[in-house]
PDB file of C-alpha atoms in Angstrom:
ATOM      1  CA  UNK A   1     -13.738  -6.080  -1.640  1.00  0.00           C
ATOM      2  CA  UNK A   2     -14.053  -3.247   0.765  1.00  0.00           C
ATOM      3  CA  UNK A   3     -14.489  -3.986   4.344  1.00  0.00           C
ATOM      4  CA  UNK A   4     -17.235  -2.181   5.034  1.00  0.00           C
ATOM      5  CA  UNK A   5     -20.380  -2.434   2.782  1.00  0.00           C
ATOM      6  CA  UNK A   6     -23.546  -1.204   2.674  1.00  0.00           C
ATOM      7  CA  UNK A   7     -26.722  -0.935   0.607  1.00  0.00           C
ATOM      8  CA  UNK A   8     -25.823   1.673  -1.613  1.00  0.00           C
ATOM      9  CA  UNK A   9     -29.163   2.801  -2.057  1.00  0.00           C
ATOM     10  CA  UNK A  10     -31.091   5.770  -2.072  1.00  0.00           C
ATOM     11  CA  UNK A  11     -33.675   4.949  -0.151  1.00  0.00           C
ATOM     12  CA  UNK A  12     -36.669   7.076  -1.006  1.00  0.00           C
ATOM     13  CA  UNK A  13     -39.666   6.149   1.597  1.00  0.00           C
ATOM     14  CA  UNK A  14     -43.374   7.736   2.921  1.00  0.00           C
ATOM     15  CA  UNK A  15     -43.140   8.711   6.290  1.00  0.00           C
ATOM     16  CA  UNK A  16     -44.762   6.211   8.654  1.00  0.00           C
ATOM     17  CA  UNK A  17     -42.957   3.456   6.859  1.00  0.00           C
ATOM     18  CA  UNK A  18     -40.518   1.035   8.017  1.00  0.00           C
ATOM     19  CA  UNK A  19     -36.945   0.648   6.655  1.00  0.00           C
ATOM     20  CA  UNK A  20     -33.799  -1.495   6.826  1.00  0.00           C
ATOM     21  CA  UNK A  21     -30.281  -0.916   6.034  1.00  0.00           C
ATOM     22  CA  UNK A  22     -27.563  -3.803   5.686  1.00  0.00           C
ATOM     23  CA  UNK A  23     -24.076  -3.869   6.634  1.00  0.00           C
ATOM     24  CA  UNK A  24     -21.700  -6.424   5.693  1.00  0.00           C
ATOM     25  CA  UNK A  25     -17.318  -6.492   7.209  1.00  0.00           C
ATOM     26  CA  UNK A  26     -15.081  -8.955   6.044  1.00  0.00           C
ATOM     27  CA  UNK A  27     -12.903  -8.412   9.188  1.00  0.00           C
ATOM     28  CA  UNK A  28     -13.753 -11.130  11.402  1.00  0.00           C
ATOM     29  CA  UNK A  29     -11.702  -9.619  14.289  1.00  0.00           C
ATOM     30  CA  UNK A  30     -13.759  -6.593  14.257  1.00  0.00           C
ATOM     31  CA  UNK A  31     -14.668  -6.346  18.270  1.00  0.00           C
ATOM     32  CA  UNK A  32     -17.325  -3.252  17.951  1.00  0.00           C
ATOM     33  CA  UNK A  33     -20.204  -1.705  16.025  1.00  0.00           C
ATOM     34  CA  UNK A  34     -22.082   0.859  15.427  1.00  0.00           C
ATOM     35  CA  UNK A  35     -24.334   3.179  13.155  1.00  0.00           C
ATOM     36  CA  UNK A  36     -23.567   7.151  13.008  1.00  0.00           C
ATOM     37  CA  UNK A  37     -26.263   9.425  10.863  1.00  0.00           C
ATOM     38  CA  UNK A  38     -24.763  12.007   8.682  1.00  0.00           C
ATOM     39  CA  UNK A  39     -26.604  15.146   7.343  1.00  0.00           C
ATOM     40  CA  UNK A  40     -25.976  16.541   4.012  1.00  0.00           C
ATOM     41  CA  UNK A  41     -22.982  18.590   3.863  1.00  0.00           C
ATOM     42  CA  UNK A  42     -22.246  17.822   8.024  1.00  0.00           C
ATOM     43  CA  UNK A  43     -20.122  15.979  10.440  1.00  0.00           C
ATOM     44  CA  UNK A  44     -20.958  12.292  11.009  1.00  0.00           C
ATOM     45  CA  UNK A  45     -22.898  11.918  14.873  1.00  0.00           C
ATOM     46  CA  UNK A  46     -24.037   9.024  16.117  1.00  0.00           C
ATOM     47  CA  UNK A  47     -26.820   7.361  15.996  1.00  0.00           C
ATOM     48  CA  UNK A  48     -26.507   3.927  18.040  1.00  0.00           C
ATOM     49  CA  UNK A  49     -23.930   1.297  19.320  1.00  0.00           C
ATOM     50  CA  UNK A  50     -24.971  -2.108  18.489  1.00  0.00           C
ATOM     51  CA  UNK A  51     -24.511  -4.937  21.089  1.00  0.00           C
ATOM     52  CA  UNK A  52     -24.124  -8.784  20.657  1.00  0.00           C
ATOM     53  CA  UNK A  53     -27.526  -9.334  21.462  1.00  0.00           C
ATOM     54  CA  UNK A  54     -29.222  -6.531  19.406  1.00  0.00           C
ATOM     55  CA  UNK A  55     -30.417  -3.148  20.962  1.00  0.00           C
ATOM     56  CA  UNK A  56     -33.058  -1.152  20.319  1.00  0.00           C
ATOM     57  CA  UNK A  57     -33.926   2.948  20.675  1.00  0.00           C
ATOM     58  CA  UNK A  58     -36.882   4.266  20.455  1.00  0.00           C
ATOM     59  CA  UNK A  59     -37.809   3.469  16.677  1.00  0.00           C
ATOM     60  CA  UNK A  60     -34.246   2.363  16.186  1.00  0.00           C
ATOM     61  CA  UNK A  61     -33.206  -1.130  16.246  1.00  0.00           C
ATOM     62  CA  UNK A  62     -29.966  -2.588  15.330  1.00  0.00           C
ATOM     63  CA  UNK A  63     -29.012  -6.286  15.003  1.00  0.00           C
ATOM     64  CA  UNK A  64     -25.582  -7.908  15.043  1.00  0.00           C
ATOM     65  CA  UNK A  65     -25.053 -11.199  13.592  1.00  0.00           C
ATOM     66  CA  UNK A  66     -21.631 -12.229  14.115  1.00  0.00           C
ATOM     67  CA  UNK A  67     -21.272 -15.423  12.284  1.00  0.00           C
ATOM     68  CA  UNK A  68     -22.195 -13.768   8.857  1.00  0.00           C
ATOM     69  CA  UNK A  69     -20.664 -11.127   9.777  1.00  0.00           C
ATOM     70  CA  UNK A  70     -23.836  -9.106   9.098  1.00  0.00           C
ATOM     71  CA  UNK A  71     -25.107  -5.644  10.535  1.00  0.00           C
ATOM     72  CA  UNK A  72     -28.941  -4.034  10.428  1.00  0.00           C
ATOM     73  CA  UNK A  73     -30.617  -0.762  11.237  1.00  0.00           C
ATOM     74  CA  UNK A  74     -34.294  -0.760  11.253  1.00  0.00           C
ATOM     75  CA  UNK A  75     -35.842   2.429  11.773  1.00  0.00           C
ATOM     76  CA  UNK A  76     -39.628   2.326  12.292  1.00  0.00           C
ATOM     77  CA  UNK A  77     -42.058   4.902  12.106  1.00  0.00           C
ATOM     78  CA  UNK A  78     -40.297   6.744   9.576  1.00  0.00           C
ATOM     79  CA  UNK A  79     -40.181  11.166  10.040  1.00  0.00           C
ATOM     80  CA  UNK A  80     -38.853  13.410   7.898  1.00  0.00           C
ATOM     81  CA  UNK A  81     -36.077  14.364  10.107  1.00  0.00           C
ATOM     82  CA  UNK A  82     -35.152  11.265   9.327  1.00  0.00           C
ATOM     83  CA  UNK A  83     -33.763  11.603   5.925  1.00  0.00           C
ATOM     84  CA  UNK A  84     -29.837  11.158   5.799  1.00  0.00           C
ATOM     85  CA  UNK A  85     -26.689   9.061   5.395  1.00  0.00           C
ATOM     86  CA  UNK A  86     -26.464   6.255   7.177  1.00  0.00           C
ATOM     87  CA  UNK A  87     -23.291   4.952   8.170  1.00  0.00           C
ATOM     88  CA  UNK A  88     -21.977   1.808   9.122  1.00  0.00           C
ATOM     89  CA  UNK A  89     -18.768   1.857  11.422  1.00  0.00           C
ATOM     90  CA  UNK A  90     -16.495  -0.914  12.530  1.00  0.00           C
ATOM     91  CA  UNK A  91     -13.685  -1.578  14.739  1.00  0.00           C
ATOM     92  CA  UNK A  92     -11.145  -3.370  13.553  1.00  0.00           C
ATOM     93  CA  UNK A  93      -9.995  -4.963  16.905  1.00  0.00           C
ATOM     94  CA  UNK A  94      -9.484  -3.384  20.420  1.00  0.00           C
ATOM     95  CA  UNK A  95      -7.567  -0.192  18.994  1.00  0.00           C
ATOM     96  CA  UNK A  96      -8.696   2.697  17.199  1.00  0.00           C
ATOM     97  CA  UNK A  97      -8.877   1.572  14.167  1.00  0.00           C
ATOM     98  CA  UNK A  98     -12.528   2.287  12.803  1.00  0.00           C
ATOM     99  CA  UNK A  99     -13.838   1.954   9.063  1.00  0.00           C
ATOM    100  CA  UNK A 100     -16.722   3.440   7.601  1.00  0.00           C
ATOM    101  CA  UNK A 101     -18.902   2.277   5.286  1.00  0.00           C
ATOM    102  CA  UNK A 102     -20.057   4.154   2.126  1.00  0.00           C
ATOM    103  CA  UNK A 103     -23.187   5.045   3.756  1.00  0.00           C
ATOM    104  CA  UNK A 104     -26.876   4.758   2.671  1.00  0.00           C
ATOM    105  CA  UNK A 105     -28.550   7.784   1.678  1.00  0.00           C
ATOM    106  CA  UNK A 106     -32.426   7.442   3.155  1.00  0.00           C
ATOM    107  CA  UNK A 107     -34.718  10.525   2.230  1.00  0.00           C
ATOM    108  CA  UNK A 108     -38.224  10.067   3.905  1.00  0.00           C
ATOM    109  CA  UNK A 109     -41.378  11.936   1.760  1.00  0.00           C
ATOM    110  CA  UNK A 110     -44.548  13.615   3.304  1.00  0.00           C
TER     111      UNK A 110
ATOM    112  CA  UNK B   1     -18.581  24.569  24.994  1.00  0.00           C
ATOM    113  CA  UNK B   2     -17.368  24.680  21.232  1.00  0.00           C
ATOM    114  CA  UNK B   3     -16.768  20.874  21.300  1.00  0.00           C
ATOM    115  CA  UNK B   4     -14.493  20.151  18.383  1.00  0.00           C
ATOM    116  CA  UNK B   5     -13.555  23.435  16.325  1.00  0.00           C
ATOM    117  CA  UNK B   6     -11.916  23.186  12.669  1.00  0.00           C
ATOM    118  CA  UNK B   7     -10.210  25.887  10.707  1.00  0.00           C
ATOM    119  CA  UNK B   8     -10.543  26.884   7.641  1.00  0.00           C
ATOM    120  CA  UNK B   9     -14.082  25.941   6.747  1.00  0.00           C
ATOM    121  CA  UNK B  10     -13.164  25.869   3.027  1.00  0.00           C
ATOM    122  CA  UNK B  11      -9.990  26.423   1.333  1.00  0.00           C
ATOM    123  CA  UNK B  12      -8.415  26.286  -1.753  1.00  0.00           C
ATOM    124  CA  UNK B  13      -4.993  25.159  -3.378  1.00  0.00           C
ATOM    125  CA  UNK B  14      -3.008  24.958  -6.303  1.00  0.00           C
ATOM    126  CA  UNK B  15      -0.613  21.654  -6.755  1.00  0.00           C
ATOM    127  CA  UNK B  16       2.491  22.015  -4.603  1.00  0.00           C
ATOM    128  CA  UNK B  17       1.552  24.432  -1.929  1.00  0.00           C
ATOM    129  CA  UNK B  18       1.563  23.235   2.111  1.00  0.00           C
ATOM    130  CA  UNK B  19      -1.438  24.440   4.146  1.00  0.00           C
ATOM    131  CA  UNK B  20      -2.264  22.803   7.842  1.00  0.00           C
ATOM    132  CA  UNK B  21      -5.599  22.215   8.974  1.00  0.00           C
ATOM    133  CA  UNK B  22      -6.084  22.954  12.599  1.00  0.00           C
ATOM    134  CA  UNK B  23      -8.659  21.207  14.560  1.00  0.00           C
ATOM    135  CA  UNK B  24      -9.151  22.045  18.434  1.00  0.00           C
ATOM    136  CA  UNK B  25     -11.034  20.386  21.203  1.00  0.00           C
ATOM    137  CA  UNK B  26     -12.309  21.552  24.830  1.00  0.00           C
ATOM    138  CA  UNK B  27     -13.650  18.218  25.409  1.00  0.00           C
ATOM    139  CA  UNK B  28     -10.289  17.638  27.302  1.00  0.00           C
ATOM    140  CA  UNK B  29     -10.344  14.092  25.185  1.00  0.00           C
ATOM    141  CA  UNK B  30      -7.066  12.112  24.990  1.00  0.00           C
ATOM    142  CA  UNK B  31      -7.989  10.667  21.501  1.00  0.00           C
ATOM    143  CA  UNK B  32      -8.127  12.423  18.371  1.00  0.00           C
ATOM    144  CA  UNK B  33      -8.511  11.629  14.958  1.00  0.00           C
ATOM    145  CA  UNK B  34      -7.828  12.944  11.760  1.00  0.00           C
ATOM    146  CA  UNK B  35     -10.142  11.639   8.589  1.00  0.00           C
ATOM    147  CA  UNK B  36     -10.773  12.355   5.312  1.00  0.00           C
ATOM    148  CA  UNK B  37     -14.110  11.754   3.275  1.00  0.00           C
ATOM    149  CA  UNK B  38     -14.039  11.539  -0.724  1.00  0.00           C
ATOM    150  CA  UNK B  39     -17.768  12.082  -2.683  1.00  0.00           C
ATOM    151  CA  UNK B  40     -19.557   9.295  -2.089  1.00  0.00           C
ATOM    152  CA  UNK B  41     -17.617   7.495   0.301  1.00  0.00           C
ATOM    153  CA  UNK B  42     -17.038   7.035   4.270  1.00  0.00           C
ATOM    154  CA  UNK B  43     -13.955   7.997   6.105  1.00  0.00           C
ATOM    155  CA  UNK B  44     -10.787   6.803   5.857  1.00  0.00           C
ATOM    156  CA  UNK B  45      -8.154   7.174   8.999  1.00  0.00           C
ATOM    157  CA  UNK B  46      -5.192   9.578   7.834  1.00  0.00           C
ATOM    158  CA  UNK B  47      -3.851   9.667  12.137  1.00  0.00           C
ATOM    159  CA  UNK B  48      -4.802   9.491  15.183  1.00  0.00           C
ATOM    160  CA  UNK B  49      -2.914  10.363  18.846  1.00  0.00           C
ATOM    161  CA  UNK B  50      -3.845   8.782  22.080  1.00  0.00           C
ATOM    162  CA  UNK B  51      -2.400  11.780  23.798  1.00  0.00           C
ATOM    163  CA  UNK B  52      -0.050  14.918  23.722  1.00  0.00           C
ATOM    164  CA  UNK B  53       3.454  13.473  21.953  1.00  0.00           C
ATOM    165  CA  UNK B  54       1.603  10.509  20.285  1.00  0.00           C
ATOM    166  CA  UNK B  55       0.869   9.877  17.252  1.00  0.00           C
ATOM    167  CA  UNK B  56       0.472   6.719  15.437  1.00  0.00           C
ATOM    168  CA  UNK B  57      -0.346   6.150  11.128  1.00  0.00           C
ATOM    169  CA  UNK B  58      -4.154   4.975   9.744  1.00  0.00           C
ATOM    170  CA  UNK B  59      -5.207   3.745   6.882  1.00  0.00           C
ATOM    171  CA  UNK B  60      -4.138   6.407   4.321  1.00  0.00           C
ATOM    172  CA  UNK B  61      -1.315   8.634   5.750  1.00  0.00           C
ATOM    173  CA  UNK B  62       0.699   9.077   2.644  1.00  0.00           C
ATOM    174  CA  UNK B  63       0.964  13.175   2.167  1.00  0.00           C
ATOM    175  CA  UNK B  64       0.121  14.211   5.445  1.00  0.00           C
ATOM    176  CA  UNK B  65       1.940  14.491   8.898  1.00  0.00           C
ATOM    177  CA  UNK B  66       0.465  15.525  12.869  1.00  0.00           C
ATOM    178  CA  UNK B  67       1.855  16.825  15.841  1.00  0.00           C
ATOM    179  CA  UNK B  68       0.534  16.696  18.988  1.00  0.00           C
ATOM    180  CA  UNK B  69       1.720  19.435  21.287  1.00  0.00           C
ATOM    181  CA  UNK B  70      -0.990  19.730  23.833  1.00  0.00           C
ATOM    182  CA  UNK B  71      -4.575  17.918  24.697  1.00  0.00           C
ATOM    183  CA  UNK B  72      -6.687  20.525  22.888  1.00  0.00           C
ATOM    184  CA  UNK B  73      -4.693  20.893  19.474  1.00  0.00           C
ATOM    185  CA  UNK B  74      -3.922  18.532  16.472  1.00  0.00           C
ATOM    186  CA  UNK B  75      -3.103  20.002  13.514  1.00  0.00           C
ATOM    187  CA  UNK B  76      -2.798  18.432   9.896  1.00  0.00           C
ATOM    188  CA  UNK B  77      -0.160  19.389   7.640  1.00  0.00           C
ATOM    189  CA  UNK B  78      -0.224  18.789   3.887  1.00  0.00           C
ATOM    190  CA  UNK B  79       3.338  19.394   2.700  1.00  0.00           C
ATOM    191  CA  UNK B  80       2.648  18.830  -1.127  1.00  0.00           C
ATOM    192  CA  UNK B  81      -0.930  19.215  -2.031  1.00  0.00           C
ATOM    193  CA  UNK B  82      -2.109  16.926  -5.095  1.00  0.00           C
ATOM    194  CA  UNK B  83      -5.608  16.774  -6.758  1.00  0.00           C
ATOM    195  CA  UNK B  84      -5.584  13.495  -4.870  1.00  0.00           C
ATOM    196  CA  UNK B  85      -6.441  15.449  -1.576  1.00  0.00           C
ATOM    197  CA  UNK B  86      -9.235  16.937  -2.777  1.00  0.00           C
ATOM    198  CA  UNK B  87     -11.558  15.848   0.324  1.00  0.00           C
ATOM    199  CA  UNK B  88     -13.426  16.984   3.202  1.00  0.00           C
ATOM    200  CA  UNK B  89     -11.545  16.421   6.011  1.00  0.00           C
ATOM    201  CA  UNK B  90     -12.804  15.623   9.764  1.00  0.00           C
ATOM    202  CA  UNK B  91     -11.518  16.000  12.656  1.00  0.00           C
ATOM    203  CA  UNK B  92     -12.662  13.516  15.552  1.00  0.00           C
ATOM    204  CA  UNK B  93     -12.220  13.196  19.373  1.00  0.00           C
ATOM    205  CA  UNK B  94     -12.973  10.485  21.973  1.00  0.00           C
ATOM    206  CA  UNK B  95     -12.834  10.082  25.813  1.00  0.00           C
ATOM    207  CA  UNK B  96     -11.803   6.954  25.992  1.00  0.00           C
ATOM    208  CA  UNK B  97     -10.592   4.248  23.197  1.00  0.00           C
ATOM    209  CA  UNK B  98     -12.681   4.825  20.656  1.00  0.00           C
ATOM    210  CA  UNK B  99     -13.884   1.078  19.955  1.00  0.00           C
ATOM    211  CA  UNK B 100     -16.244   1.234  22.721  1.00  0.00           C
ATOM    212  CA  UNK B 101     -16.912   5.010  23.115  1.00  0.00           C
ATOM    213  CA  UNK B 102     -18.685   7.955  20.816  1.00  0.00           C
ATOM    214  CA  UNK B 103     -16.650   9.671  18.489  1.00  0.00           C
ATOM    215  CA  UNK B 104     -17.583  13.173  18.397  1.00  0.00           C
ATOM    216  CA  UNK B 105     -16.429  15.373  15.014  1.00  0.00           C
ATOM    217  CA  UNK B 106     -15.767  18.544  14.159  1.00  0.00           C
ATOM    218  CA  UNK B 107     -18.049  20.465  10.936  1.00  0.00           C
ATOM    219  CA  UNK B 108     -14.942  19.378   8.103  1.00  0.00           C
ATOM    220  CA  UNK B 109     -13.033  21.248   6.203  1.00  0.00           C
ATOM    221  CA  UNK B 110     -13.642  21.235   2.235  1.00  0.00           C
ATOM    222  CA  UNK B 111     -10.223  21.203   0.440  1.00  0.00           C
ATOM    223  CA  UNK B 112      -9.527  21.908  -3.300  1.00  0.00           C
ATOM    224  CA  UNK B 113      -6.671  21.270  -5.125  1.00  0.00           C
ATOM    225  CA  UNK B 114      -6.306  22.430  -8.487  1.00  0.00           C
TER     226      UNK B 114
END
């Protein structure tokens, strides 16, 4: 099992919708979260830390349920701009430890 | 500012050679990372330093080794390059420990072994 899953997807949406992307970890001493956005072909950047009691950015919300051990990202309002890998990144404990999930590709359509 | 820099942008190799990849940062960040990302996939840890003359082993760090000379530099030897490390490799710097702060990445470098 890896540690780090995610809908695989693709996610193939209208713009103006609303989508959500899962993230499981099987680490339960993971101390931090968060989701980085990754263009075709580019460097991961990212997108949102997500707190113990859920945080939300403009159309960007993210969720943290840490008795299932269960991440979201729920992007409202979709744009084209968008469209692009999703990643799910946790810390293993207080170190520098991260892992990645596989990502969710999301492609938003006029 | 160039942020984090990465050299080559694409390269090459037959089984055997030794290359290094050289990443470079004017973020004046202690923390730098070295990943790699297969098709597919996320990134995997290969090293990390927490500062000039530190370097500490990730999650895959079989067929590589780092140096850290100075705050700006941390370079990536492959010794022996297999089909194996056929990747695109990222570079990644942070401010402070990196489980509370942003990592910020260099643009990868796409390596070929053949």
């Amino acid at each position: 099992r890896k540690e780090v899953e995610q809908d695989p997807g693709p996610f193939n949406v209208p713009e103006g919708a609303t989508v959500a992307f899962n993230c499981t970890y099987s680490n339960s001493a993971s101390q931090s979260f968060f989701w980085y956005r990754q263009d075709c072909r580019k460097e991961p950047k990212l997108l949102m830390s997500v707190y113990s009691s859920g945080n939300e950015d403009g159309r960007f919300t993210a969720q943290l349920n840490r008795a299932s051990q269960y991440i979201s990202l729920l992007i409202r309002d979709s744009k084209l701009s968008d469209s692009a890998t999703y990643l799910c990144v946790v810390n293993r404990g207080n170190n520098n430890d991260m892992r990645f999930g596989a990502g969710t590709r999301l492609t938003v359509k006029p | 500012n160039a942020g984090v820099t990465q050299t080559p942008k694409f390269r090459i190799l037959k089984i055997g050679q030794s290359m290094t990849l050289q990443c470079t940062q004017d973020m004046n960040h202690n923390y730098m990372y070295w990943y790699r990302q297969d098709p597919g996939m996320g990134l995997k840890l290969i090293y990390y330093s927490v500062g000039a003359g530190i370097t500490d082993k990730g999650e895959v760090p079989n067929g590589y080794n780092v140096s850290r000379s100075t705050t700006e530099d941390f370079p990536l030897r492959l010794e022996l390059a297999a089909p194996s490390q056929t990747s695109v490799y990222f570079c990644g710097t942070a401010g402070t420990l990196v489980a509370y702060n942003e990592q910020f990445f260099g643009p990868g470098t796409r390596l070929t072994v053949l």
